[in-house]
Each structure stands twice: as C-alpha cells, then as structure tokens.
Coordinates of C-alpha atoms in Angstrom, one line a residue:
M10 CA -20.6 -11.8 -16.9
D11 CA -19.1 -10.6 -13.6
T12 CA -15.3 -10.5 -13.3
W13 CA -15.8 -12.1 -9.9
G14 CA -17.5 -15.4 -11.8
V15 CA -15.4 -15.8 -14.7
Y16 CA -11.9 -15.2 -12.3
A17 CA -11.7 -18.0 -9.9
P18 CA -10.5 -21.1 -11.8
W19 CA -10.2 -23.5 -8.8
Y20 CA -15.0 -23.4 -8.1
V21 CA -17.0 -22.4 -9.4
E22 CA -20.9 -21.0 -8.8
S23 CA -24.3 -21.9 -9.8
R24 CA -26.1 -19.0 -9.6
S25 CA -29.1 -20.4 -8.1
T26 CA -27.8 -22.5 -5.0
K27 CA -25.5 -20.8 -5.2
K28 CA -23.4 -23.1 -4.0
F29 CA -19.7 -23.9 -4.7
R30 CA -18.0 -27.5 -5.5
Q31 CA -14.3 -28.1 -6.3
W32 CA -13.2 -27.3 -10.2
S33 CA -10.5 -29.5 -10.0
G34 CA -7.4 -30.9 -8.4
V35 CA -5.2 -29.4 -10.7
V36 CA -4.1 -25.7 -8.9
R37 CA -2.4 -28.2 -6.8
A38 CA -1.2 -30.4 -9.5
R39 CA 0.4 -27.5 -11.9
V40 CA 1.9 -26.3 -8.3
S41 CA 3.3 -28.1 -7.7
T42 CA 4.7 -29.1 -11.3
R43 CA 6.0 -25.1 -11.3
R44 CA 8.1 -25.7 -8.4
A45 CA 9.6 -29.1 -9.3
S46 CA 11.3 -27.6 -12.0
R47 CA 13.8 -25.6 -10.4
A48 CA 17.8 -27.1 -9.5
G49 CA 17.9 -28.0 -6.2
R50 CA 20.8 -25.7 -4.6
V51 CA 23.0 -24.5 -1.0
E52 CA 23.0 -21.2 0.3
N53 CA 24.0 -21.2 3.9
C54 CA 21.0 -23.2 5.3
R55 CA 18.2 -22.9 2.2
I56 CA 17.7 -25.2 -0.2
R57 CA 15.8 -25.0 -3.0
P58 CA 14.7 -28.8 -3.6
S59 CA 14.9 -31.1 -7.0
A60 CA 11.9 -33.0 -8.5
T61 CA 13.5 -36.1 -7.2
E62 CA 12.6 -34.7 -3.6
K63 CA 9.5 -35.1 -1.1
S64 CA 6.7 -32.7 -2.0
L65 CA 7.3 -30.4 0.0
T66 CA 3.6 -30.1 1.9
D67 CA 3.9 -33.4 2.4
P68 CA 3.6 -32.4 6.5
T69 CA 4.9 -35.8 7.8
P70 CA 7.0 -35.0 10.7
Q71 CA 11.3 -34.8 9.7
H72 CA 12.6 -35.7 13.3
S73 CA 13.3 -38.5 15.7
A74 CA 11.4 -39.0 18.9
N75 CA 14.1 -37.9 20.3
D76 CA 14.6 -34.8 19.1
D77 CA 14.3 -31.3 20.3
L78 CA 11.6 -30.8 17.3
L79 CA 12.9 -27.4 17.5
F80 CA 15.4 -27.2 16.4
T81 CA 14.1 -30.3 14.0
P82 CA 15.1 -28.7 9.7
L83 CA 12.2 -28.8 7.9
D84 CA 11.3 -27.8 4.1
L85 CA 8.2 -25.1 4.4
G86 CA 7.7 -24.4 0.4
G87 CA 10.8 -25.0 -1.2
V88 CA 12.9 -23.8 1.7
R89 CA 14.7 -25.4 3.5
L90 CA 14.5 -24.1 7.1
G91 CA 17.2 -24.8 9.8
N92 CA 14.6 -24.7 12.9
R93 CA 12.0 -24.7 13.3
T94 CA 12.4 -20.6 14.7
A95 CA 10.7 -17.6 12.2
L96 CA 10.2 -14.6 13.4
A97 CA 7.0 -13.1 13.3
P98 CA 6.2 -9.9 11.4
M99 CA 5.8 -6.8 13.2
T100 CA 4.9 -2.8 12.0
R101 CA 8.3 -1.3 12.8
V102 CA 7.7 2.5 9.9
S103 CA 11.5 2.6 9.2
A104 CA 11.7 3.1 5.6
T105 CA 11.4 7.0 3.8
E106 CA 8.8 8.9 2.8
D107 CA 8.6 7.2 -0.4
G108 CA 8.5 3.4 1.0
M109 CA 12.3 3.1 0.4
V110 CA 14.2 0.3 3.1
T111 CA 17.4 0.8 5.0
D112 CA 20.7 -0.4 5.8
R113 CA 18.7 -0.3 9.5
N114 CA 16.1 -2.2 8.0
A115 CA 19.2 -5.0 6.7
R116 CA 20.4 -4.7 9.7
Y117 CA 17.6 -5.5 12.2
Y118 CA 16.0 -7.8 10.4
A119 CA 20.5 -9.6 10.2
G120 CA 20.8 -9.4 14.1
F121 CA 17.1 -12.1 14.4
A122 CA 18.8 -14.2 11.3
R123 CA 22.1 -13.9 13.3
G124 CA 20.7 -15.3 17.0
G125 CA 19.5 -18.5 15.7
F126 CA 16.0 -17.6 14.2
A127 CA 15.6 -19.6 10.4
L128 CA 12.2 -17.9 8.7
V129 CA 12.9 -14.6 9.0
V130 CA 9.3 -12.6 7.7
T131 CA 9.2 -8.6 6.6
E132 CA 6.6 -6.0 8.5
G133 CA 2.9 -6.1 6.0
V134 CA 4.9 -4.6 3.5
Y135 CA 2.6 -2.2 0.6
T136 CA 1.6 -3.8 -2.9
D137 CA 0.5 -0.6 -4.9
T138 CA 0.3 3.6 -5.3
E139 CA -3.3 3.8 -4.4
H140 CA -4.4 2.6 -1.3
S141 CA -2.5 -0.2 -0.1
Q142 CA -0.1 1.6 2.0
G143 CA -1.2 1.9 5.8
Y144 CA 1.0 3.7 7.4
L145 CA 3.5 6.6 6.7
H146 CA 7.4 6.1 7.1
Q147 CA 6.0 2.1 5.6
P148 CA 8.0 0.2 3.2
G149 CA 7.0 -0.5 -0.6
L150 CA 7.5 -3.8 -2.8
A151 CA 5.0 -1.3 -4.9
T152 CA 7.4 -0.3 -7.1
P153 CA 11.1 -2.0 -9.1
A154 CA 12.8 0.6 -7.0
Q155 CA 11.3 -0.1 -4.1
G156 CA 12.1 -3.7 -5.0
E157 CA 16.0 -3.1 -5.5
A158 CA 15.9 -1.2 -2.3
W159 CA 14.5 -5.0 -0.6
R160 CA 18.1 -6.3 -2.1
P161 CA 21.0 -5.3 0.9
V162 CA 18.7 -6.4 3.7
V163 CA 17.5 -9.7 1.8
E164 CA 21.4 -10.3 1.5
A165 CA 21.9 -8.8 4.8
V166 CA 19.8 -12.1 6.6
H167 CA 21.1 -15.0 3.8
T168 CA 24.5 -13.7 5.2
A169 CA 23.1 -14.7 8.7
G170 CA 22.0 -17.7 7.9
G171 CA 18.8 -17.3 7.8
A172 CA 15.4 -17.1 5.1
I173 CA 13.4 -14.6 4.5
F174 CA 9.4 -14.1 3.9
A175 CA 8.4 -10.9 1.7
Q176 CA 4.7 -10.0 3.7
L177 CA 2.8 -8.5 1.6
M178 CA -0.2 -6.8 2.5
H179 CA -2.8 -3.6 1.7
A180 CA -4.7 -2.7 4.4
G181 CA -7.8 -1.0 3.5
A182 CA -10.1 1.1 5.3
Q183 CA -7.2 0.9 8.4
S184 CA -5.5 2.6 6.8
Q185 CA -4.2 5.7 8.5
G186 CA -1.5 7.1 6.6
N187 CA -1.4 6.8 2.6
P188 CA 0.8 10.2 1.4
L189 CA -0.2 8.7 -2.4
R190 CA -4.0 8.6 -2.2
Q191 CA -6.7 10.3 0.4
G192 CA -9.1 8.5 1.4
T193 CA -9.5 5.3 2.4
V194 CA -11.4 2.0 1.4
G195 CA -12.7 -1.8 1.7
P196 CA -15.1 -3.7 0.6
S197 CA -18.1 -1.6 1.8
A198 CA -18.1 1.6 3.5
V199 CA -18.3 0.8 7.6
A200 CA -15.6 2.1 9.1
P201 CA -13.4 -0.8 11.0
R202 CA -14.0 -0.8 15.1
G203 CA -11.4 1.1 17.1
E204 CA -8.8 4.5 16.9
Q205 CA -6.1 4.4 15.0
L206 CA -3.3 3.5 16.8
S207 CA -0.9 6.2 17.8
F208 CA 2.5 4.2 18.1
Y209 CA 1.9 4.5 13.9
R210 CA 1.1 7.8 13.8
G211 CA -2.0 8.0 13.5
S212 CA -4.6 9.8 15.9
G213 CA -8.8 9.3 16.7
P214 CA -11.4 6.9 14.4
Y215 CA -11.0 4.9 11.1
A216 CA -12.8 7.3 8.3
T217 CA -15.4 5.5 6.6
P218 CA -13.9 3.6 3.5
R219 CA -15.4 3.8 0.2
A220 CA -16.2 1.0 -1.7
L221 CA -14.6 -1.0 -4.3
D222 CA -16.3 -1.7 -7.4
A223 CA -15.1 -4.7 -9.8
R224 CA -12.5 -3.3 -11.5
E225 CA -10.5 -1.2 -8.4
I226 CA -10.3 -5.0 -6.5
A227 CA -8.6 -6.2 -9.7
D228 CA -6.3 -3.6 -9.5
I229 CA -5.6 -4.9 -6.6
R230 CA -5.7 -9.1 -7.6
R231 CA -2.8 -7.3 -9.8
G232 CA -0.7 -5.1 -7.4
F233 CA -0.6 -7.8 -4.8
A234 CA 1.2 -10.5 -8.4
D235 CA 3.1 -7.3 -9.1
A236 CA 4.8 -7.5 -5.7
A237 CA 5.5 -10.9 -5.6
R238 CA 7.5 -10.8 -8.6
H239 CA 9.6 -7.5 -7.3
A240 CA 9.5 -9.8 -4.1
V241 CA 11.4 -12.6 -6.5
A242 CA 13.3 -9.8 -8.0
A243 CA 15.1 -9.1 -4.5
G244 CA 16.0 -12.4 -3.5
F245 CA 13.2 -13.1 -0.9
D246 CA 12.9 -16.8 -0.9
G247 CA 9.0 -16.2 -0.5
V248 CA 5.7 -14.3 0.0
E249 CA 3.0 -14.3 2.6
V250 CA -0.2 -13.0 2.0
H251 CA -1.8 -11.0 4.7
G252 CA -5.3 -12.0 5.1
A253 CA -5.0 -11.3 8.4
N254 CA -5.1 -8.8 11.1
G255 CA -8.2 -6.4 9.3
Y256 CA -6.8 -5.4 6.9
L257 CA -8.2 -5.4 3.0
L258 CA -8.5 -9.7 2.6
D259 CA -9.4 -9.1 6.5
Q260 CA -12.0 -6.5 5.5
F261 CA -13.8 -8.8 2.8
L262 CA -13.8 -12.0 5.5
T263 CA -15.1 -9.9 8.0
D264 CA -18.8 -10.2 8.2
Y265 CA -20.1 -6.5 10.0
L266 CA -17.6 -4.9 7.2
N267 CA -18.4 -6.0 4.3
Q268 CA -22.4 -5.5 4.0
R269 CA -21.6 -5.8 -0.1
E270 CA -24.0 -8.3 -2.4
D271 CA -21.8 -9.0 -5.1
G272 CA -19.6 -12.1 -4.9
Y273 CA -17.7 -11.3 -2.6
G274 CA -20.5 -10.1 -0.1
G275 CA -22.8 -13.3 2.3
S276 CA -22.0 -15.7 2.6
V277 CA -18.6 -16.5 3.9
E278 CA -17.5 -18.9 1.1
N279 CA -17.8 -15.2 -0.9
R280 CA -16.2 -13.5 1.7
V281 CA -13.2 -15.5 1.5
R282 CA -13.3 -15.4 -1.7
L283 CA -11.1 -11.9 -2.5
A284 CA -8.5 -13.8 -0.5
A285 CA -8.2 -17.0 -2.3
E286 CA -8.3 -15.1 -5.4
V287 CA -5.1 -13.2 -4.3
V288 CA -3.5 -16.6 -3.6
D289 CA -3.9 -18.2 -6.6
E290 CA -3.3 -14.5 -8.8
V291 CA 0.6 -14.6 -6.9
L292 CA 0.8 -18.8 -7.3
Q293 CA 0.9 -18.3 -10.9
A294 CA 2.7 -15.0 -11.2
V295 CA 6.0 -16.5 -9.0
G296 CA 4.8 -19.8 -7.5
S297 CA 7.2 -21.3 -9.8
E298 CA 9.7 -19.6 -8.0
I299 CA 9.8 -18.9 -4.3
A300 CA 7.0 -20.3 -1.4
V301 CA 3.7 -18.5 -1.4
G302 CA 1.4 -18.2 1.7
I303 CA -1.2 -16.6 3.2
R304 CA -1.4 -15.0 7.0
I305 CA -5.2 -15.6 8.1
S306 CA -6.7 -14.4 12.0
Q307 CA -10.1 -13.9 13.6
S308 CA -9.1 -10.7 15.4
K309 CA -7.8 -7.4 15.1
V310 CA -5.8 -4.5 14.9
S311 CA -9.4 -3.0 15.1
D312 CA -11.2 -5.7 17.3
F313 CA -9.4 -7.4 19.2
H314 CA -12.1 -9.5 20.4
H315 CA -13.3 -10.8 17.4
R316 CA -14.6 -13.7 15.6
W317 CA -16.1 -16.1 13.2
A318 CA -19.7 -16.1 13.6
G319 CA -20.0 -19.8 12.1
G320 CA -17.1 -21.0 15.0
A321 CA -15.5 -24.7 13.0
E322 CA -18.5 -24.4 9.9
D323 CA -16.7 -20.6 9.1
A324 CA -13.1 -21.9 9.9
E325 CA -13.7 -25.4 7.4
T326 CA -15.0 -23.0 4.4
I327 CA -11.7 -20.2 4.7
F328 CA -9.1 -23.4 5.1
T329 CA -10.4 -25.7 2.2
T330 CA -10.7 -22.5 0.1
L331 CA -7.7 -21.4 1.1
A332 CA -5.5 -25.2 0.6
R333 CA -6.9 -25.6 -3.1
T334 CA -5.8 -22.2 -4.9
G335 CA -2.5 -24.3 -4.0
A336 CA -0.4 -22.3 -1.5
H337 CA 2.2 -23.8 0.0
F338 CA 2.0 -23.3 3.9
L339 CA -1.0 -21.5 6.2
H340 CA 0.3 -19.3 8.6
T341 CA -2.4 -18.5 11.9
T342 CA -2.4 -15.7 14.6
E343 CA -4.1 -15.6 17.5
H344 CA -3.5 -13.7 21.0
K345 CA -3.3 -17.2 22.7
A346 CA -2.1 -20.1 20.3
L347 CA -2.8 -22.9 22.3
E348 CA -6.4 -21.7 23.9
P349 CA -9.7 -22.7 21.8
A350 CA -10.7 -21.1 18.6
F351 CA -14.3 -21.1 20.3
S352 CA -16.3 -21.2 22.2
T353 CA -18.1 -23.7 21.5
G354 CA -14.8 -26.7 21.3
T355 CA -11.0 -27.2 22.2
E356 CA -9.2 -27.0 18.8
T357 CA -7.2 -24.7 18.2
L358 CA -7.4 -22.1 15.0
A359 CA -3.6 -23.3 14.3
E360 CA -5.4 -26.7 14.4
L361 CA -8.1 -26.7 12.6
A362 CA -6.1 -24.3 9.7
K363 CA -4.2 -28.3 10.1
K364 CA -7.2 -29.9 10.5
F365 CA -8.8 -28.8 7.2
S366 CA -5.9 -27.7 4.6
G367 CA -3.2 -30.2 5.2
L368 CA -1.2 -27.4 4.6
P369 CA 2.1 -26.3 6.3
V370 CA 1.4 -23.7 9.0
I371 CA 2.9 -21.2 10.7
A372 CA 2.1 -20.2 14.4
N373 CA 1.6 -17.5 16.3
G374 CA 0.9 -15.9 19.1
G375 CA 1.9 -16.0 23.1
L376 CA 4.6 -19.3 22.0
G377 CA 7.5 -16.7 23.6
E378 CA 8.0 -19.5 26.2
P379 CA 10.0 -22.8 24.8
K380 CA 7.3 -25.3 26.8
A381 CA 4.5 -23.6 24.2
A382 CA 6.1 -23.7 21.9
R383 CA 7.1 -27.3 21.7
A384 CA 3.6 -27.4 23.0
A385 CA 2.0 -26.2 19.1
L386 CA 5.3 -28.0 17.8
G387 CA 4.4 -31.6 19.3
S388 CA 0.6 -31.5 19.0
G389 CA 0.6 -31.7 15.4
A390 CA -0.8 -28.7 14.8
A391 CA 2.0 -26.3 14.5
D392 CA 5.1 -26.7 11.9
V393 CA 6.4 -23.7 12.6
I394 CA 6.4 -21.2 15.1
A395 CA 6.5 -17.4 14.7
I396 CA 7.8 -15.4 17.8
G397 CA 7.7 -11.3 17.9
K398 CA 7.1 -10.1 21.5
G399 CA 9.8 -12.8 22.7
A400 CA 12.2 -12.0 19.6
L401 CA 11.6 -8.3 20.0
A402 CA 12.9 -9.1 24.1
Q403 CA 15.8 -11.4 22.4
R404 CA 17.0 -11.2 19.3
D405 CA 18.8 -14.3 20.3
W406 CA 16.0 -16.3 21.5
P407 CA 17.3 -19.5 19.4
H408 CA 20.2 -19.9 20.4
R409 CA 19.2 -19.2 24.4
V410 CA 16.7 -21.6 24.2
R411 CA 18.7 -24.4 22.3
D412 CA 22.1 -23.5 24.8
G413 CA 19.7 -23.7 28.3
L414 CA 20.8 -20.4 28.3
E415 CA 18.5 -17.2 30.3
F416 CA 16.7 -15.0 28.1
A417 CA 14.8 -11.9 28.1
T418 CA 11.2 -12.2 28.6
E419 CA 9.9 -8.6 28.0
P420 CA 11.0 -5.8 25.3
R421 CA 12.5 -2.8 26.9
P422 CA 9.2 -0.4 27.2
D423 CA 10.4 2.1 24.3
T424 CA 11.2 -0.7 21.8
L425 CA 7.6 0.6 20.4
G426 CA 7.5 3.9 21.6
P427 CA 6.7 6.8 21.7
L428 CA 6.9 5.5 17.9
A429 CA 7.5 1.5 17.1
D430 CA 10.3 2.6 14.1
I431 CA 13.8 0.8 14.9
K432 CA 15.5 2.3 17.8
D433 CA 19.8 2.4 17.6
W434 CA 19.8 -0.1 20.4
E435 CA 18.4 -2.6 18.8
L436 CA 20.6 -2.1 15.6
A437 CA 23.8 -3.2 18.6
R438 CA 25.5 -6.4 17.5

C-alpha cells in the first residue's frame, strides 16, 4: 500500500471513488485531551489554562459590546494574549551563516513586544538540513543547537510581555539560497513563476526543482515535527506551519506546480494532503505542550495574482481538511484581507476560513489602519490581526492606537533594502 494511503489518520480513501470520508472525531478529542493535561500558569500576560477552563478553540467573543475589540484578551491555542494584535512573520535574513539567531534577533523581536504586540510570529525558520532552507542567513530550528540559540530570543519577548510563535517553513522550489544542498525540490519538476528576490540575495529565475519521492516526503514531515520539538525546548509558546506564499506546502496545493499522479496530486483533496499531514505530525509531537496552527494564502512570493481555481468550493475542502487535524488556529494572508477572496463571491479568505473550520483565525493583509483592523475583528471573521508593514513603520503600533496617538504608516525606505536584514536603527529602544 502507498505510504500516503496509510499515514493520514483523519481520513481514508476509497480507490474506486477517489473521495474522502472523515474517519472520526478522535483527532480533535485527542488534541483537546492532551492540551488539557497542562496545568495553568501565569507569566507576564500569558496564561496556559487548566482542564477546567473553556475549550480554547471556541471562538466565542470574550468582551462586552462596549470594549475595543483590538484590546480585549483572547486565548489562542492555550496561550493567553492580552490583546488581538500580532506581529506578522517577515523574512529578515539576519542569522549567522549556519542559521543561528543572535542578540540582534532578540532585540528586534522584543521591540515589538514592548510596543504592545501581544503575539510575535517569527520569520520563516527552516526545518531540516536537507532542502528546507530558502535564504542565506535564514534562521533555523533544524538542530538542537539552533533551537538553543533561540532561547534568549524567546526569553526577551517574554520579558517584554509578549508571546512568541515560531513559523516553521520548508522553501521547496522557491528556495534561492541553501548552502547545505545543491538544487531545489518540489512536488513536480515545474519551476515557480517570477524571479528571485534581490533583497533576499537572489537573482534570476527560480530553478526547476527535482520532484520529491515518497521517502523524502516522509522525511520532510518528520523534519517539521523535529523542528517543533526544538521550538518547545527553546520555550516557544506555539508554532505556525508555513503553508502559504508559495513555499513547499503551498506548492503541493497549487494546481500548476503540482502535476503528481499519486495521492498528493490531482484533486484539491489530494493537494492539501501534505499540509494536513504535516500539521497532524506536529500536533502529535508537541500539540499537548504548545499551540499549533498553519498559515494559508492564495498568492505567492513568485505569483502575486494566483487564486484557487475552484473558488469557495476549494476553500471549503482546504479549511475543513486542515480543521480535522485538530489544529488550534488558522492564519490567512491576502494582499487586502477585507476584499473578497474570489471574483464570484463576497466572502473574504478569513471569513471562509472561519466558516469552514470553526477555528480561531489570524488575519493578515492591509490591516494596518485601525479602522480596517477593527472591521476584520468586528465581522467575526478574525480573532487576531497580524500587522506587517505597519509594524515595521511603527514598532509600538498597538500602544499608539490604544492611546489615540499618531503613528507612521510607511516604513523607512531602507528597511528592506538593499537587503532585508535587520538595521541598526531598528534596534534602538
């Protein structure tokens, strides 16, 4: 039997119909039971609940009608957030050559926590010492030593009053800098569209990848789980699987990049399979200890205009499949999060994620204006707002918005240029 056919425990496939049926509700119950086994603790603004507290995947509002939704607390995957603002993950290529974070990373991330961001999501962190690295000087969680290097970063964010999630990423065919291995890998031998990004030290078109085999796919799943274990050892409050923006898991989901004829290709049910398997394996590894979620998008670094061909039907399949794993949250990202996801409907991607998963949703994309952020929360589609460009422009965005103060809306021109590395002036208190 194919390895993909026996691995995923939340569904089985009929070879005659090629359709999926849900196996049972045991996965969600399993995760809830394991998470409830942790005792409640208080540290700064972060609280892990005891078994007597309410289920943390229940998106029931925790505020009165008169409260400012941006600044009401929320339990997200077992982590107590003092408000609904998060630093969006942004690649800053500022680790050492061998993927170790340093004091610069600690000072950088802690600055956003001091500025009022309740949650800090790191840039994408590579997960293994094979083909997962995407950029030169990208940080890793592939080894225990890399995990240990993150400990001072985590402690700095905690001391500043924030929670911190590590974003676990495999670049796949979108890699443009990996000193560990020659060549790139992907679902099929199809190169991503567009060209590499110069501010991440890339140039020219993306290389045509080598198609992954079943053994390598299994190794990639294990790499994500091992990286999550290193995140736990470093003290992270959660991990976010990177299933967006054209990286490996999104490549499997993308119809024109995935031309496989096995259980990972063809239908959208098959193409979302690897993302779901990775989330499930990470949950089995660390889901009882920290929050586990996944980031999803339609557009990519290499293809800004991509949309799912099946529209809302594809969204239903994708989000329901991911929810069946027992994930604690979803993170959607669009260029403009408040705009309809598809030309044929009115619902945003965040609304579709909430509708079809029932999970807490982090929304990202053009929400740096407080009115837009509050609209996303007020609609019920989003539970947390992730700010990227606005955070780079104003590290204390949450404090300034809360206090009604003016704030910058555009980052300095040299923030991401000529390289997107962390600048000295960003580290000033």
